[in-house]
Every structure is written in C-alpha cells, then in structure tokens.
C-alpha cells in the first residue's frame, strides 16, 4: 500500500451548542486503503464526514485532501475541485433511462454540470462517451445488474436501483469516497453486492474509502484499518484484529 496521504484530519473540533461532537480528532487516510470508522451512536462519526465535505464548518483543526488544505471551503467547491463524494444516497436515478444511459449521464454530468453541454457531441466528446460506456458496462457486470440493465431504471426493484446509484457514484472516477452507513436497512443479498462493489472499486479502480458502519462483522472484513470514535475523541486506530481485541473498544462499543 502506498503511503501517499489522501485525507489528513488534524485536531478537528466541532461543537453544537453545548455538545462537543468532535474534541480534537487526528486521522490520516492513505491512498488505496479502506478505512472503517466505528463508534457508539452520537460519537461524532457523521460530524467528522460533514466537516470534511464542507456540510459543517469545524471550530478548530484542519482538513487536508491530498495535501491541499480544504478547511472552511464551501461544499460545492470541495465537490468540484476535490473529486470528493460523500454517499450514494443522494445520487439521482433517471427512471425512464436504462442502466447504461443512467451511468453514462452520471459520468457526463459530473464533468459538464451544465446539462446542455452533455448533448454536445464533437469528436473528443464522442471518445469520452465511448470510455464512459465501457466503464458503465464494467460496473453493470460488477453490480450484477446485467439481467435487468435494459429496463428503464424506474422499473427496477428498490435494491437494484440502489446498486445503480452505487455504480453512478463511481462513474466520475472519484479518488476518495466517504460512505455513511451504506448497508443500513438493506437485505443480506444486497449487502453482499454492495461489498463486492466497494471491493472492486478499491482493488480494480484504486478508489480509497472511509466507511462508517454499525455492522461490525462486515466492516472488520472489509477494512484494512479501523478507527474508533468515542464521545468525539479517537479511542483506537489499528488493524481490525487489534481493534476487536482492544478492551477499551469492547467496553465502549463492541460489548462484552
Ligand atoms: N446538526 C446538528 N445540530 C446539533 N447537534 C448535532 C448535529 N449533528 C450532530 N449533532 C450532535 O453531535 C453529536 C455527534 O453526532 P453524530 O451524528 O456525528 O454521531 P454519529 O457517530 O454519526 O452517530 P450515529 O451512529 O447515531 O449516526 C451527537 O450528540 C448529536 O446529537
Ligand atoms: Mg451518523
């Protein structure tokens, strides 16, 4: 694994009124890794993501994305310049378009946010669309959507649409993805497919992940390293094997 820093969080603090959601957290995420982030309800996990994506302004500390200090940048600037994506829940699925059309459009719109420009077809645009089609086909295979890929997305099941959203998130070739409870409320078959997508994106496409997840069995298998938050502070930062044996983590989160 390369030691290049993808995301560096230094002394991050965030208060909501009297609630100290983050009390000076330091985390380093290296390119190519899958980092798990766990901790009890209210321990500050989502707040940490919010401060990295610009949804919330931190009170102190710094966030560096590939060495660039993005602290205090507004959310749209981080999304535009940071090749940063937060979660797959927000992705739009166009119900009348099939899977490949949805994916190509997701790739086009991220590059050319002006919708009109996505319809301009010159030689270089044609080449790019061809590359997007290749990537879309690959992701349709990985997500196991091939059988239903010809359907308008609106006619696919809820689970299939979720997988399509997940694939859409990968179309703009993000370098770092923050996932806040991607497995919450989905069935075991879908859990397996989402995990396959994350592993494929990590191993074959080189995407770095930070994943918040209460399903610790799954997360420990998926993660190369796990950070544990407790009451807004870092309690542990180690391999999954070390974390599950750490008495403080067991006491605070995993249960006896
Ligand atoms: N927008 C907000 N306004 C006020 N308080 C907030 C806000 N967001 C979070 N908090 C508080 O900050 C603390 C940390 O919340 P956060 O959502 O980051 O926890 P979490 O670790 O993601 O928990 P969960 O596992 O339940 O999702 C909690 O005490 C929460 O009530
Ligand atoms: Mg949360």
PDB file of C-alpha atoms and ligand atoms in Angstrom:
ATOM      1  CA  UNK A   1       0.000   0.000   0.000  1.00  0.00           C
ATOM      2  CA  UNK A   2       1.315   3.447  -0.930  1.00  0.00           C
ATOM      3  CA  UNK A   3       1.951   5.884   1.900  1.00  0.00           C
ATOM      4  CA  UNK A   4       0.554   8.861  -0.024  1.00  0.00           C
ATOM      5  CA  UNK A   5      -1.854  10.847   2.133  1.00  0.00           C
ATOM      6  CA  UNK A   6      -5.345  11.002   0.685  1.00  0.00           C
ATOM      7  CA  UNK A   7      -7.080  12.683   3.604  1.00  0.00           C
ATOM      8  CA  UNK A   8      -5.489  14.158   6.690  1.00  0.00           C
ATOM      9  CA  UNK A   9      -7.536  15.393   9.617  1.00  0.00           C
ATOM     10  CA  UNK A  10      -5.685  17.379  12.257  1.00  0.00           C
ATOM     11  CA  UNK A  11      -7.046  18.425  15.650  1.00  0.00           C
ATOM     12  CA  UNK A  12     -10.608  18.636  14.352  1.00  0.00           C
ATOM     13  CA  UNK A  13     -13.120  20.168  16.772  1.00  0.00           C
ATOM     14  CA  UNK A  14     -16.822  20.761  16.348  1.00  0.00           C
ATOM     15  CA  UNK A  15     -19.316  21.947  18.923  1.00  0.00           C
ATOM     16  CA  UNK A  16     -23.072  22.054  18.519  1.00  0.00           C
ATOM     17  CA  UNK A  17     -24.024  24.454  21.296  1.00  0.00           C
ATOM     18  CA  UNK A  18     -23.008  22.692  24.483  1.00  0.00           C
ATOM     19  CA  UNK A  19     -22.391  19.371  22.697  1.00  0.00           C
ATOM     20  CA  UNK A  20     -18.728  18.713  21.889  1.00  0.00           C
ATOM     21  CA  UNK A  21     -19.263  16.453  18.864  1.00  0.00           C
ATOM     22  CA  UNK A  22     -15.538  16.335  17.974  1.00  0.00           C
ATOM     23  CA  UNK A  23     -12.874  17.073  20.551  1.00  0.00           C
ATOM     24  CA  UNK A  24      -9.653  17.305  18.575  1.00  0.00           C
ATOM     25  CA  UNK A  25      -9.521  14.296  16.246  1.00  0.00           C
ATOM     26  CA  UNK A  26      -6.447  13.329  14.170  1.00  0.00           C
ATOM     27  CA  UNK A  27      -6.855  10.817  11.338  1.00  0.00           C
ATOM     28  CA  UNK A  28      -4.724  10.010   8.312  1.00  0.00           C
ATOM     29  CA  UNK A  29      -6.225   8.109   5.381  1.00  0.00           C
ATOM     30  CA  UNK A  30      -3.712   6.766   2.856  1.00  0.00           C
ATOM     31  CA  UNK A  31      -4.353   6.282  -0.829  1.00  0.00           C
ATOM     32  CA  UNK A  32      -5.686   2.838  -1.640  1.00  0.00           C
ATOM     33  CA  UNK A  33      -6.959   1.856   1.766  1.00  0.00           C
ATOM     34  CA  UNK A  34     -10.401   1.036   3.076  1.00  0.00           C
ATOM     35  CA  UNK A  35     -10.690   2.634   6.491  1.00  0.00           C
ATOM     36  CA  UNK A  36     -13.537   1.658   8.768  1.00  0.00           C
ATOM     37  CA  UNK A  37     -14.938   4.225  11.190  1.00  0.00           C
ATOM     38  CA  UNK A  38     -16.928   2.897  14.128  1.00  0.00           C
ATOM     39  CA  UNK A  39     -18.208   4.127  17.453  1.00  0.00           C
ATOM     40  CA  UNK A  40     -21.383   4.380  19.520  1.00  0.00           C
ATOM     41  CA  UNK A  41     -24.366   6.484  18.425  1.00  0.00           C
ATOM     42  CA  UNK A  42     -23.518  10.159  18.797  1.00  0.00           C
ATOM     43  CA  UNK A  43     -19.752   9.593  18.922  1.00  0.00           C
ATOM     44  CA  UNK A  44     -19.156  12.099  16.095  1.00  0.00           C
ATOM     45  CA  UNK A  45     -18.709   9.861  13.033  1.00  0.00           C
ATOM     46  CA  UNK A  46     -21.157  11.656  10.726  1.00  0.00           C
ATOM     47  CA  UNK A  47     -19.999  15.027  12.047  1.00  0.00           C
ATOM     48  CA  UNK A  48     -16.461  14.106  11.015  1.00  0.00           C
ATOM     49  CA  UNK A  49     -17.661  13.438   7.458  1.00  0.00           C
ATOM     50  CA  UNK A  50     -19.720  16.651   7.485  1.00  0.00           C
ATOM     51  CA  UNK A  51     -16.631  18.685   8.398  1.00  0.00           C
ATOM     52  CA  UNK A  52     -14.637  17.017   5.582  1.00  0.00           C
ATOM     53  CA  UNK A  53     -17.263  17.597   2.889  1.00  0.00           C
ATOM     54  CA  UNK A  54     -17.986  21.182   3.935  1.00  0.00           C
ATOM     55  CA  UNK A  55     -21.530  20.465   5.107  1.00  0.00           C
ATOM     56  CA  UNK A  56     -20.475  21.685   8.558  1.00  0.00           C
ATOM     57  CA  UNK A  57     -17.769  24.202   9.484  1.00  0.00           C
ATOM     58  CA  UNK A  58     -15.345  22.943  12.086  1.00  0.00           C
ATOM     59  CA  UNK A  59     -14.476  25.130  15.087  1.00  0.00           C
ATOM     60  CA  UNK A  60     -10.795  24.229  15.023  1.00  0.00           C
ATOM     61  CA  UNK A  61      -8.375  21.958  13.233  1.00  0.00           C
ATOM     62  CA  UNK A  62      -7.564  21.303   9.586  1.00  0.00           C
ATOM     63  CA  UNK A  63      -8.667  19.000   6.784  1.00  0.00           C
ATOM     64  CA  UNK A  64      -6.169  18.289   4.008  1.00  0.00           C
ATOM     65  CA  UNK A  65      -7.177  16.496   0.830  1.00  0.00           C
ATOM     66  CA  UNK A  66      -4.116  15.139  -0.987  1.00  0.00           C
ATOM     67  CA  UNK A  67      -2.062  17.715   0.869  1.00  0.00           C
ATOM     68  CA  UNK A  68      -4.332  20.651  -0.029  1.00  0.00           C
ATOM     69  CA  UNK A  69      -5.837  22.475   2.927  1.00  0.00           C
ATOM     70  CA  UNK A  70      -9.589  22.483   2.260  1.00  0.00           C
ATOM     71  CA  UNK A  71     -10.607  23.643   5.740  1.00  0.00           C
ATOM     72  CA  UNK A  72     -13.521  26.064   5.519  1.00  0.00           C
ATOM     73  CA  UNK A  73     -14.096  25.555   1.788  1.00  0.00           C
ATOM     74  CA  UNK A  74     -17.794  25.612   0.896  1.00  0.00           C
ATOM     75  CA  UNK A  75     -19.318  22.263  -0.016  1.00  0.00           C
ATOM     76  CA  UNK A  76     -19.672  22.949  -3.749  1.00  0.00           C
ATOM     77  CA  UNK A  77     -16.012  23.909  -4.054  1.00  0.00           C
ATOM     78  CA  UNK A  78     -14.938  20.700  -2.341  1.00  0.00           C
ATOM     79  CA  UNK A  79     -17.238  18.673  -4.578  1.00  0.00           C
ATOM     80  CA  UNK A  80     -15.940  20.450  -7.704  1.00  0.00           C
ATOM     81  CA  UNK A  81     -12.219  20.620  -7.013  1.00  0.00           C
ATOM     82  CA  UNK A  82     -11.783  17.819  -4.551  1.00  0.00           C
ATOM     83  CA  UNK A  83     -13.065  14.854  -6.612  1.00  0.00           C
ATOM     84  CA  UNK A  84     -14.787  14.020  -3.405  1.00  0.00           C
ATOM     85  CA  UNK A  85     -18.008  12.119  -2.964  1.00  0.00           C
ATOM     86  CA  UNK A  86     -19.881  11.572   0.161  1.00  0.00           C
ATOM     87  CA  UNK A  87     -22.542   8.961  -0.025  1.00  0.00           C
ATOM     88  CA  UNK A  88     -24.504   7.157  -2.635  1.00  0.00           C
ATOM     89  CA  UNK A  89     -27.906   8.022  -1.180  1.00  0.00           C
ATOM     90  CA  UNK A  90     -28.032  11.367  -2.925  1.00  0.00           C
ATOM     91  CA  UNK A  91     -27.437  10.135  -6.464  1.00  0.00           C
ATOM     92  CA  UNK A  92     -30.291  10.689  -8.891  1.00  0.00           C
ATOM     93  CA  UNK A  93     -31.656   7.793 -10.925  1.00  0.00           C
ATOM     94  CA  UNK A  94     -33.485   8.824 -14.104  1.00  0.00           C
ATOM     95  CA  UNK A  95     -36.494   6.495 -14.192  1.00  0.00           C
ATOM     96  CA  UNK A  96     -37.027   6.461 -17.958  1.00  0.00           C
ATOM     97  CA  UNK A  97     -33.392   5.714 -18.828  1.00  0.00           C
ATOM     98  CA  UNK A  98     -31.832   2.234 -18.726  1.00  0.00           C
ATOM     99  CA  UNK A  99     -28.795   1.391 -16.580  1.00  0.00           C
ATOM    100  CA  UNK A 100     -26.125   2.223 -19.135  1.00  0.00           C
ATOM    101  CA  UNK A 101     -27.775   5.517 -20.058  1.00  0.00           C
ATOM    102  CA  UNK A 102     -28.067   6.431 -16.375  1.00  0.00           C
ATOM    103  CA  UNK A 103     -24.409   5.649 -15.760  1.00  0.00           C
ATOM    104  CA  UNK A 104     -23.106   7.487 -18.829  1.00  0.00           C
ATOM    105  CA  UNK A 105     -25.174  10.514 -17.851  1.00  0.00           C
ATOM    106  CA  UNK A 106     -23.820  10.370 -14.297  1.00  0.00           C
ATOM    107  CA  UNK A 107     -20.303  10.442 -15.723  1.00  0.00           C
ATOM    108  CA  UNK A 108     -21.114  13.245 -18.167  1.00  0.00           C
ATOM    109  CA  UNK A 109     -22.894  15.467 -15.666  1.00  0.00           C
ATOM    110  CA  UNK A 110     -20.061  15.367 -13.186  1.00  0.00           C
ATOM    111  CA  UNK A 111     -17.661  16.553 -15.875  1.00  0.00           C
ATOM    112  CA  UNK A 112     -20.044  19.012 -17.546  1.00  0.00           C
ATOM    113  CA  UNK A 113     -22.534  20.121 -14.868  1.00  0.00           C
ATOM    114  CA  UNK A 114     -24.368  22.211 -17.475  1.00  0.00           C
ATOM    115  CA  UNK A 115     -26.920  19.688 -18.760  1.00  0.00           C
ATOM    116  CA  UNK A 116     -26.956  21.184 -22.268  1.00  0.00           C
ATOM    117  CA  UNK A 117     -23.258  20.525 -22.739  1.00  0.00           C
ATOM    118  CA  UNK A 118     -23.851  16.821 -22.188  1.00  0.00           C
ATOM    119  CA  UNK A 119     -25.701  16.763 -25.508  1.00  0.00           C
ATOM    120  CA  UNK A 120     -22.924  18.411 -27.478  1.00  0.00           C
ATOM    121  CA  UNK A 121     -21.265  15.695 -29.485  1.00  0.00           C
ATOM    122  CA  UNK A 122     -17.917  16.572 -31.042  1.00  0.00           C
ATOM    123  CA  UNK A 123     -15.078  14.091 -31.735  1.00  0.00           C
ATOM    124  CA  UNK A 124     -13.494  14.382 -28.282  1.00  0.00           C
ATOM    125  CA  UNK A 125     -16.886  14.172 -26.593  1.00  0.00           C
ATOM    126  CA  UNK A 126     -17.657  11.034 -28.613  1.00  0.00           C
ATOM    127  CA  UNK A 127     -14.425   9.463 -27.427  1.00  0.00           C
ATOM    128  CA  UNK A 128     -15.238  10.330 -23.849  1.00  0.00           C
ATOM    129  CA  UNK A 129     -18.746   8.910 -24.147  1.00  0.00           C
ATOM    130  CA  UNK A 130     -17.240   5.692 -25.512  1.00  0.00           C
ATOM    131  CA  UNK A 131     -14.953   5.487 -22.459  1.00  0.00           C
ATOM    132  CA  UNK A 132     -17.919   6.136 -20.177  1.00  0.00           C
ATOM    133  CA  UNK A 133     -19.883   3.358 -21.912  1.00  0.00           C
ATOM    134  CA  UNK A 134     -17.028   0.922 -21.276  1.00  0.00           C
ATOM    135  CA  UNK A 135     -16.899   1.892 -17.617  1.00  0.00           C
ATOM    136  CA  UNK A 136     -20.705   1.659 -17.358  1.00  0.00           C
ATOM    137  CA  UNK A 137     -20.693  -1.877 -18.833  1.00  0.00           C
ATOM    138  CA  UNK A 138     -17.988  -2.960 -16.392  1.00  0.00           C
ATOM    139  CA  UNK A 139     -19.959  -1.584 -13.431  1.00  0.00           C
ATOM    140  CA  UNK A 140     -23.174  -3.227 -14.662  1.00  0.00           C
ATOM    141  CA  UNK A 141     -21.311  -6.564 -14.533  1.00  0.00           C
ATOM    142  CA  UNK A 142     -19.804  -5.880 -11.109  1.00  0.00           C
ATOM    143  CA  UNK A 143     -23.144  -4.895  -9.589  1.00  0.00           C
ATOM    144  CA  UNK A 144     -24.833  -7.953 -11.120  1.00  0.00           C
ATOM    145  CA  UNK A 145     -27.360  -5.745 -12.904  1.00  0.00           C
ATOM    146  CA  UNK A 146     -26.741  -7.202 -16.392  1.00  0.00           C
ATOM    147  CA  UNK A 147     -30.031  -9.133 -16.390  1.00  0.00           C
ATOM    148  CA  UNK A 148     -32.125  -6.002 -15.766  1.00  0.00           C
ATOM    149  CA  UNK A 149     -29.850  -3.394 -17.335  1.00  0.00           C
ATOM    150  CA  UNK A 150     -32.122  -2.983 -20.379  1.00  0.00           C
ATOM    151  CA  UNK A 151     -35.087  -1.931 -18.196  1.00  0.00           C
ATOM    152  CA  UNK A 152     -35.941   1.701 -17.547  1.00  0.00           C
ATOM    153  CA  UNK A 153     -34.451   2.312 -14.090  1.00  0.00           C
ATOM    154  CA  UNK A 154     -37.920   3.168 -12.766  1.00  0.00           C
ATOM    155  CA  UNK A 155     -38.999  -0.442 -13.415  1.00  0.00           C
ATOM    156  CA  UNK A 156     -36.133  -1.964 -11.433  1.00  0.00           C
ATOM    157  CA  UNK A 157     -36.577  -3.049  -7.796  1.00  0.00           C
ATOM    158  CA  UNK A 158     -35.581  -0.756  -4.941  1.00  0.00           C
ATOM    159  CA  UNK A 159     -32.466  -2.821  -4.288  1.00  0.00           C
ATOM    160  CA  UNK A 160     -31.476  -2.817  -7.956  1.00  0.00           C
ATOM    161  CA  UNK A 161     -31.908   0.957  -8.055  1.00  0.00           C
ATOM    162  CA  UNK A 162     -29.671   1.267  -5.024  1.00  0.00           C
ATOM    163  CA  UNK A 163     -26.959  -0.726  -6.799  1.00  0.00           C
ATOM    164  CA  UNK A 164     -27.376   1.527  -9.831  1.00  0.00           C
ATOM    165  CA  UNK A 165     -26.914   4.557  -7.575  1.00  0.00           C
ATOM    166  CA  UNK A 166     -23.802   2.968  -6.159  1.00  0.00           C
ATOM    167  CA  UNK A 167     -22.438   2.416  -9.662  1.00  0.00           C
ATOM    168  CA  UNK A 168     -23.372   6.021 -10.614  1.00  0.00           C
ATOM    169  CA  UNK A 169     -21.230   7.258  -7.762  1.00  0.00           C
ATOM    170  CA  UNK A 170     -18.223   5.517  -9.334  1.00  0.00           C
ATOM    171  CA  UNK A 171     -18.717   6.958 -12.831  1.00  0.00           C
ATOM    172  CA  UNK A 172     -16.908  10.295 -12.280  1.00  0.00           C
ATOM    173  CA  UNK A 173     -13.792   8.313 -11.243  1.00  0.00           C
ATOM    174  CA  UNK A 174     -13.663   9.589  -7.661  1.00  0.00           C
ATOM    175  CA  UNK A 175     -10.438   9.063  -5.756  1.00  0.00           C
ATOM    176  CA  UNK A 176     -11.939   9.070  -2.284  1.00  0.00           C
ATOM    177  CA  UNK A 177     -15.400   8.026  -1.173  1.00  0.00           C
ATOM    178  CA  UNK A 178     -16.875   8.559   2.266  1.00  0.00           C
ATOM    179  CA  UNK A 179     -19.735   6.167   2.973  1.00  0.00           C
ATOM    180  CA  UNK A 180     -22.011   6.808   5.939  1.00  0.00           C
ATOM    181  CA  UNK A 181     -23.787   3.540   6.778  1.00  0.00           C
ATOM    182  CA  UNK A 182     -24.094   2.211   3.210  1.00  0.00           C
ATOM    183  CA  UNK A 183     -25.600  -1.064   4.443  1.00  0.00           C
ATOM    184  CA  UNK A 184     -28.271   0.376   6.740  1.00  0.00           C
ATOM    185  CA  UNK A 185     -31.703  -1.087   6.053  1.00  0.00           C
ATOM    186  CA  UNK A 186     -30.731  -3.343   3.160  1.00  0.00           C
ATOM    187  CA  UNK A 187     -31.163  -7.109   2.892  1.00  0.00           C
ATOM    188  CA  UNK A 188     -28.294  -9.656   3.150  1.00  0.00           C
ATOM    189  CA  UNK A 189     -28.123 -10.330  -0.612  1.00  0.00           C
ATOM    190  CA  UNK A 190     -27.807  -6.638  -1.338  1.00  0.00           C
ATOM    191  CA  UNK A 191     -25.250  -6.236   1.447  1.00  0.00           C
ATOM    192  CA  UNK A 192     -23.092  -8.825  -0.311  1.00  0.00           C
ATOM    193  CA  UNK A 193     -23.384  -6.978  -3.647  1.00  0.00           C
ATOM    194  CA  UNK A 194     -22.578  -3.569  -2.152  1.00  0.00           C
ATOM    195  CA  UNK A 195     -19.497  -5.093  -0.513  1.00  0.00           C
ATOM    196  CA  UNK A 196     -18.427  -6.573  -3.859  1.00  0.00           C
ATOM    197  CA  UNK A 197     -18.794  -3.119  -5.425  1.00  0.00           C
ATOM    198  CA  UNK A 198     -16.688  -1.484  -2.717  1.00  0.00           C
ATOM    199  CA  UNK A 199     -14.002  -4.165  -3.067  1.00  0.00           C
ATOM    200  CA  UNK A 200     -13.986  -3.895  -6.854  1.00  0.00           C
ATOM    201  CA  UNK A 201     -13.789  -0.092  -6.724  1.00  0.00           C
ATOM    202  CA  UNK A 202     -10.951  -0.300  -4.207  1.00  0.00           C
ATOM    203  CA  UNK A 203      -8.918  -3.090  -5.795  1.00  0.00           C
ATOM    204  CA  UNK A 204      -9.536  -2.573  -9.505  1.00  0.00           C
ATOM    205  CA  UNK A 205     -10.304   1.152  -9.759  1.00  0.00           C
ATOM    206  CA  UNK A 206      -7.996   2.321  -6.959  1.00  0.00           C
ATOM    207  CA  UNK A 207     -10.679   4.182  -5.014  1.00  0.00           C
ATOM    208  CA  UNK A 208      -9.894   4.988  -1.364  1.00  0.00           C
ATOM    209  CA  UNK A 209     -12.774   4.518   1.083  1.00  0.00           C
ATOM    210  CA  UNK A 210     -13.728   5.612   4.563  1.00  0.00           C
ATOM    211  CA  UNK A 211     -16.751   3.625   5.673  1.00  0.00           C
ATOM    212  CA  UNK A 212     -18.947   4.254   8.704  1.00  0.00           C
ATOM    213  CA  UNK A 213     -20.893   1.108   9.503  1.00  0.00           C
ATOM    214  CA  UNK A 214     -22.574  -0.399  12.566  1.00  0.00           C
ATOM    215  CA  UNK A 215     -22.445  -3.877  11.005  1.00  0.00           C
ATOM    216  CA  UNK A 216     -19.069  -4.569  12.594  1.00  0.00           C
ATOM    217  CA  UNK A 217     -18.653  -8.115  11.239  1.00  0.00           C
ATOM    218  CA  UNK A 218     -18.877  -6.840   7.686  1.00  0.00           C
ATOM    219  CA  UNK A 219     -16.780  -3.762   8.387  1.00  0.00           C
ATOM    220  CA  UNK A 220     -13.946  -5.688  10.028  1.00  0.00           C
ATOM    221  CA  UNK A 221     -13.736  -7.940   6.950  1.00  0.00           C
ATOM    222  CA  UNK A 222     -13.811  -5.046   4.534  1.00  0.00           C
ATOM    223  CA  UNK A 223     -11.410  -2.651   6.281  1.00  0.00           C
ATOM    224  CA  UNK A 224      -7.640  -2.586   6.219  1.00  0.00           C
ATOM    225  CA  UNK A 225      -7.665  -0.343   9.282  1.00  0.00           C
ATOM    226  CA  UNK A 226     -10.301   0.741  11.765  1.00  0.00           C
ATOM    227  CA  UNK A 227     -10.624   3.993  13.709  1.00  0.00           C
ATOM    228  CA  UNK A 228     -12.895   4.030  16.748  1.00  0.00           C
ATOM    229  CA  UNK A 229     -14.510   7.250  17.946  1.00  0.00           C
ATOM    230  CA  UNK A 230     -15.937   7.623  21.418  1.00  0.00           C
ATOM    231  CA  UNK A 231     -17.518  10.842  22.686  1.00  0.00           C
ATOM    232  CA  UNK A 232     -15.905  12.854  19.924  1.00  0.00           C
ATOM    233  CA  UNK A 233     -12.378  11.541  20.531  1.00  0.00           C
ATOM    234  CA  UNK A 234     -10.295   8.822  18.921  1.00  0.00           C
ATOM    235  CA  UNK A 235     -10.249   5.723  21.086  1.00  0.00           C
ATOM    236  CA  UNK A 236      -8.324   3.395  18.763  1.00  0.00           C
ATOM    237  CA  UNK A 237      -6.664   3.347  15.348  1.00  0.00           C
ATOM    238  CA  UNK A 238      -5.407  -0.100  14.418  1.00  0.00           C
ATOM    239  CA  UNK A 239      -5.954  -3.214  12.321  1.00  0.00           C
ATOM    240  CA  UNK A 240      -9.383  -4.870  12.612  1.00  0.00           C
ATOM    241  CA  UNK A 241      -7.798  -7.772  14.533  1.00  0.00           C
ATOM    242  CA  UNK A 242      -6.293  -5.402  17.091  1.00  0.00           C
ATOM    243  CA  UNK A 243      -9.447  -3.324  17.414  1.00  0.00           C
ATOM    244  CA  UNK A 244     -11.732  -6.284  18.207  1.00  0.00           C
ATOM    245  CA  UNK A 245      -9.350  -7.330  20.996  1.00  0.00           C
ATOM    246  CA  UNK A 246      -8.910  -3.828  22.455  1.00  0.00           C
ATOM    247  CA  UNK A 247     -10.528  -3.850  25.951  1.00  0.00           C
ATOM    248  CA  UNK A 248     -11.421  -0.138  25.791  1.00  0.00           C
ATOM    249  CA  UNK A 249     -13.189  -0.615  22.457  1.00  0.00           C
ATOM    250  CA  UNK A 250     -15.048  -3.653  23.762  1.00  0.00           C
ATOM    251  CA  UNK A 251     -16.148  -1.669  26.818  1.00  0.00           C
ATOM    252  CA  UNK A 252     -17.210   1.432  24.850  1.00  0.00           C
ATOM    253  CA  UNK A 253     -18.748  -0.123  21.763  1.00  0.00           C
ATOM    254  CA  UNK A 254     -18.458  -3.781  20.955  1.00  0.00           C
ATOM    255  CA  UNK A 255     -19.927  -5.027  24.220  1.00  0.00           C
ATOM    256  CA  UNK A 256     -18.599  -7.730  26.483  1.00  0.00           C
TER     257      UNK A 256
HETATM  258  N1  LIG B   1     -26.774  19.398  13.112  1.00  0.00           N
HETATM  259  C1  LIG B   1     -26.635  19.152  14.417  1.00  0.00           C
HETATM  260  N2  LIG B   1     -27.084  20.025  15.355  1.00  0.00           N
HETATM  261  C2  LIG B   1     -26.930  19.800  16.657  1.00  0.00           C
HETATM  262  N3  LIG B   1     -26.326  18.700  17.170  1.00  0.00           N
HETATM  263  C3  LIG B   1     -25.873  17.797  16.318  1.00  0.00           C
HETATM  264  C4  LIG B   1     -25.993  17.963  14.886  1.00  0.00           C
HETATM  265  N4  LIG B   1     -25.439  16.888  14.288  1.00  0.00           N
HETATM  266  C5  LIG B   1     -24.993  16.090  15.268  1.00  0.00           C
HETATM  267  N5  LIG B   1     -25.242  16.621  16.480  1.00  0.00           N
HETATM  268  C6  LIG B   1     -24.848  16.048  17.793  1.00  0.00           C
HETATM  269  O1  LIG B   1     -23.452  15.783  17.737  1.00  0.00           O
HETATM  270  C7  LIG B   1     -23.136  14.527  18.322  1.00  0.00           C
HETATM  271  C8  LIG B   1     -22.480  13.631  17.288  1.00  0.00           C
HETATM  272  O2  LIG B   1     -23.438  13.270  16.301  1.00  0.00           O
HETATM  273  P1  LIG B   1     -23.087  12.433  15.010  1.00  0.00           P
HETATM  274  O3  LIG B   1     -24.304  12.460  14.148  1.00  0.00           O
HETATM  275  O4  LIG B   1     -21.829  12.917  14.437  1.00  0.00           O
HETATM  276  O5  LIG B   1     -22.878  10.975  15.624  1.00  0.00           O
HETATM  277  P2  LIG B   1     -22.671   9.566  14.910  1.00  0.00           P
HETATM  278  O6  LIG B   1     -21.432   8.976  15.474  1.00  0.00           O
HETATM  279  O7  LIG B   1     -22.764   9.735  13.447  1.00  0.00           O
HETATM  280  O8  LIG B   1     -23.909   8.723  15.467  1.00  0.00           O
HETATM  281  P3  LIG B   1     -24.811   7.578  14.751  1.00  0.00           P
HETATM  282  O9  LIG B   1     -24.026   6.312  14.856  1.00  0.00           O
HETATM  283  O10 LIG B   1     -26.024   7.545  15.604  1.00  0.00           O
HETATM  284  O11 LIG B   1     -25.089   8.009  13.362  1.00  0.00           O
HETATM  285  C9  LIG B   1     -24.464  13.978  18.854  1.00  0.00           C
HETATM  286  O12 LIG B   1     -24.550  14.305  20.224  1.00  0.00           O
HETATM  287  C10 LIG B   1     -25.500  14.709  18.036  1.00  0.00           C
HETATM  288  O13 LIG B   1     -26.695  14.855  18.759  1.00  0.00           O
HETATM  289 MG1  LIG B   2     -24.070   9.037  11.980  1.00  0.00          MG
END
